[in-house]
Amino acid sequence: MIDKNILKDLAYFKDLTDEQIGKIAEIANERSVSKGEYITKQGETATALYIVISGRVAVEIDLPRGRKIAIDFVEKGGFFGWSALVSPHVLTASCLSPDNTDLAELPQGPLRALLAADDTLRAAIMEMLAHLIANRLSDTRLQLSYLLGWD
């Protein structure tokens, strides 16, 4: 369980009720990761949705010949691991902590059960994820444009 006051201060939770934030806090685990530690790996099964409480997380994709490229950085209050809520539940990127980072880890099973029981909360969380995915797609398009010399 995580202190719900930590979640209340995050921008994505501003429209949620105290009760909804409390329910999320009840299923959340606090997790600290060290600089250089991988939290998730591309291609693995997603087991949780993560919220950055402090620090930041680099979102990397695998490239040919064993190379990797950071396509995004998730800062305080941001989410990653959205594949835990979207079939086929396979991670589309790896997430690495470039700094010491504190996370709220929302395990897939309890989170899905919580969302199934609360339509309003489910809609709010899915809207958050839609914004996250849209922003990540936009950032990736800009990077691709730059790499291909279309700028």
Short mmCIF file of C-alpha atoms in Angstrom, two decimals:
data_model
loop_
_atom_site.label_atom_id
_atom_site.label_comp_id
_atom_site.label_asym_id
_atom_site.label_seq_id
_atom_site.Cartn_x
_atom_site.Cartn_y
_atom_site.Cartn_z
CA MET A 1 0.00 0.00 0.00
CA ILE A 2 1.13 3.52 -0.75
CA ASP A 3 0.15 6.75 1.02
CA LYS A 4 -2.83 8.15 -0.92
CA ASN A 5 -1.57 11.71 -0.34
CA ILE A 6 1.34 10.93 -2.67
CA LEU A 7 -1.11 10.05 -5.43
CA LYS A 8 -3.39 13.04 -4.72
CA ASP A 9 -0.57 15.41 -5.68
CA LEU A 10 -0.16 13.91 -9.16
CA ALA A 11 -1.74 15.74 -12.10
CA TYR A 12 -3.35 12.63 -13.61
CA PHE A 13 -5.32 12.06 -10.40
CA LYS A 14 -6.73 15.57 -10.00
CA ASP A 15 -10.20 14.58 -11.23
CA LEU A 16 -10.48 11.41 -9.12
CA THR A 17 -12.38 11.31 -5.84
CA ASP A 18 -10.64 10.67 -2.52
CA GLU A 19 -12.34 7.28 -2.44
CA GLN A 20 -11.01 6.33 -5.88
CA ILE A 21 -7.50 7.47 -5.02
CA GLY A 22 -7.73 5.49 -1.78
CA LYS A 23 -8.68 2.33 -3.69
CA ILE A 24 -5.71 2.76 -6.01
CA ALA A 25 -3.40 3.39 -3.05
CA GLU A 26 -4.60 0.16 -1.39
CA ILE A 27 -3.46 -2.01 -4.29
CA ALA A 28 -0.26 -0.08 -5.04
CA ASN A 29 3.14 -1.31 -3.94
CA GLU A 30 6.01 1.07 -3.30
CA ARG A 31 9.07 0.14 -5.31
CA SER A 32 12.48 1.78 -5.34
CA VAL A 33 14.82 1.15 -8.25
CA SER A 34 18.50 1.96 -8.49
CA LYS A 35 20.25 3.91 -11.20
CA GLY A 36 20.78 1.65 -14.22
CA GLU A 37 18.15 -0.94 -13.21
CA TYR A 38 15.66 -2.23 -15.77
CA ILE A 39 12.07 -2.23 -14.52
CA THR A 40 10.51 -3.82 -17.61
CA LYS A 41 11.88 -5.48 -20.75
CA GLN A 42 10.43 -5.22 -24.24
CA GLY A 43 8.66 -8.41 -25.32
CA GLU A 44 7.97 -9.68 -21.80
CA THR A 45 4.48 -10.10 -20.38
CA ALA A 46 3.24 -6.94 -18.65
CA THR A 47 2.45 -7.57 -14.99
CA ALA A 48 1.83 -4.05 -13.66
CA LEU A 49 1.13 -0.43 -14.44
CA TYR A 50 3.71 1.93 -12.93
CA ILE A 51 3.54 5.54 -11.76
CA VAL A 52 6.73 7.54 -11.23
CA ILE A 53 6.68 9.04 -7.73
CA SER A 54 10.19 10.54 -7.88
CA GLY A 55 13.06 10.34 -10.32
CA ARG A 56 12.53 9.41 -13.94
CA VAL A 57 12.39 6.42 -16.25
CA ALA A 58 13.79 6.05 -19.78
CA VAL A 59 11.54 4.26 -22.26
CA GLU A 60 13.71 2.33 -24.72
CA ILE A 61 12.97 0.27 -27.81
CA ASP A 62 15.14 -2.45 -29.28
CA LEU A 63 16.70 -1.81 -32.67
CA PRO A 64 18.39 -4.21 -35.07
CA ARG A 65 21.90 -5.48 -34.25
CA GLY A 66 21.28 -5.31 -30.50
CA ARG A 67 21.03 -1.54 -30.33
CA LYS A 68 18.54 0.39 -28.19
CA ILE A 69 17.18 3.93 -28.37
CA ALA A 70 15.42 5.99 -25.71
CA ILE A 71 12.16 7.25 -27.19
CA ASP A 72 10.78 8.98 -24.11
CA PHE A 73 11.42 9.85 -20.47
CA VAL A 74 8.67 9.43 -17.89
CA GLU A 75 8.88 12.05 -15.15
CA LYS A 76 7.16 12.37 -11.75
CA GLY A 77 3.46 11.58 -12.05
CA GLY A 78 3.82 9.83 -15.40
CA PHE A 79 2.75 6.28 -16.23
CA PHE A 80 4.39 3.37 -18.01
CA GLY A 81 3.60 -0.31 -18.40
CA TRP A 82 0.22 0.39 -19.99
CA SER A 83 0.37 -3.00 -21.72
CA ALA A 84 -0.80 -4.48 -18.42
CA LEU A 85 -4.28 -3.17 -19.29
CA VAL A 86 -4.28 -3.72 -23.06
CA SER A 87 -4.26 -7.08 -24.84
CA PRO A 88 -2.09 -8.95 -25.68
CA HIS A 89 -0.34 -7.67 -22.49
CA VAL A 90 3.13 -7.74 -24.07
CA LEU A 91 5.50 -4.86 -23.29
CA THR A 92 6.24 -2.70 -26.34
CA ALA A 93 9.34 -1.11 -24.79
CA SER A 94 11.88 -1.55 -22.02
CA CYS A 95 11.97 0.87 -19.09
CA LEU A 96 15.24 1.75 -17.40
CA SER A 97 15.90 3.95 -14.40
CA PRO A 98 18.68 6.45 -15.28
CA ASP A 99 18.49 7.77 -11.71
CA ASN A 100 17.39 6.36 -8.37
CA THR A 101 13.62 6.28 -8.77
CA ASP A 102 10.57 5.60 -6.61
CA LEU A 103 7.51 4.02 -8.19
CA ALA A 104 3.96 3.04 -7.36
CA GLU A 105 3.47 -0.43 -8.83
CA LEU A 106 -0.16 -1.34 -9.60
CA PRO A 107 -0.28 -5.13 -10.12
CA GLN A 108 -2.31 -6.16 -13.15
CA GLY A 109 -4.78 -8.52 -11.42
CA PRO A 110 -5.87 -6.23 -8.57
CA LEU A 111 -5.92 -3.21 -10.90
CA ARG A 112 -8.11 -4.95 -13.47
CA ALA A 113 -10.47 -6.11 -10.69
CA LEU A 114 -10.65 -2.56 -9.31
CA LEU A 115 -11.43 -1.11 -12.75
CA ALA A 116 -14.05 -3.80 -13.44
CA ALA A 117 -15.87 -2.77 -10.24
CA ASP A 118 -15.83 1.00 -10.90
CA ASP A 119 -16.90 2.22 -14.36
CA THR A 120 -16.03 5.86 -13.60
CA LEU A 121 -12.53 4.97 -12.44
CA ARG A 122 -12.04 2.66 -15.43
CA ALA A 123 -13.02 5.47 -17.82
CA ALA A 124 -10.65 7.91 -16.10
CA ILE A 125 -7.70 5.49 -16.14
CA MET A 126 -8.29 4.50 -19.76
CA GLU A 127 -8.47 8.18 -20.75
CA MET A 128 -5.13 8.75 -18.98
CA LEU A 129 -3.65 5.83 -20.91
CA ALA A 130 -5.05 7.13 -24.20
CA HIS A 131 -3.31 10.48 -23.60
CA LEU A 132 -0.08 8.72 -22.68
CA ILE A 133 -0.13 6.53 -25.79
CA ALA A 134 -1.03 9.47 -28.06
CA ASN A 135 1.83 11.56 -26.63
CA ARG A 136 4.29 8.70 -27.00
CA LEU A 137 3.20 8.17 -30.62
CA SER A 138 3.61 11.88 -31.35
CA ASP A 139 7.10 11.91 -29.78
CA THR A 140 8.08 8.82 -31.76
CA ARG A 141 6.87 10.40 -35.02
CA LEU A 142 8.99 13.49 -34.33
CA GLN A 143 12.04 11.33 -33.66
CA LEU A 144 11.43 9.30 -36.81
CA SER A 145 11.05 12.50 -38.83
CA TYR A 146 14.38 13.73 -37.48
CA LEU A 147 16.15 10.41 -38.12
CA LEU A 148 14.86 10.29 -41.69
CA GLY A 149 15.82 13.91 -42.33
CA TRP A 150 12.26 15.13 -42.84
CA ASP A 151 12.63 18.10 -40.51
#
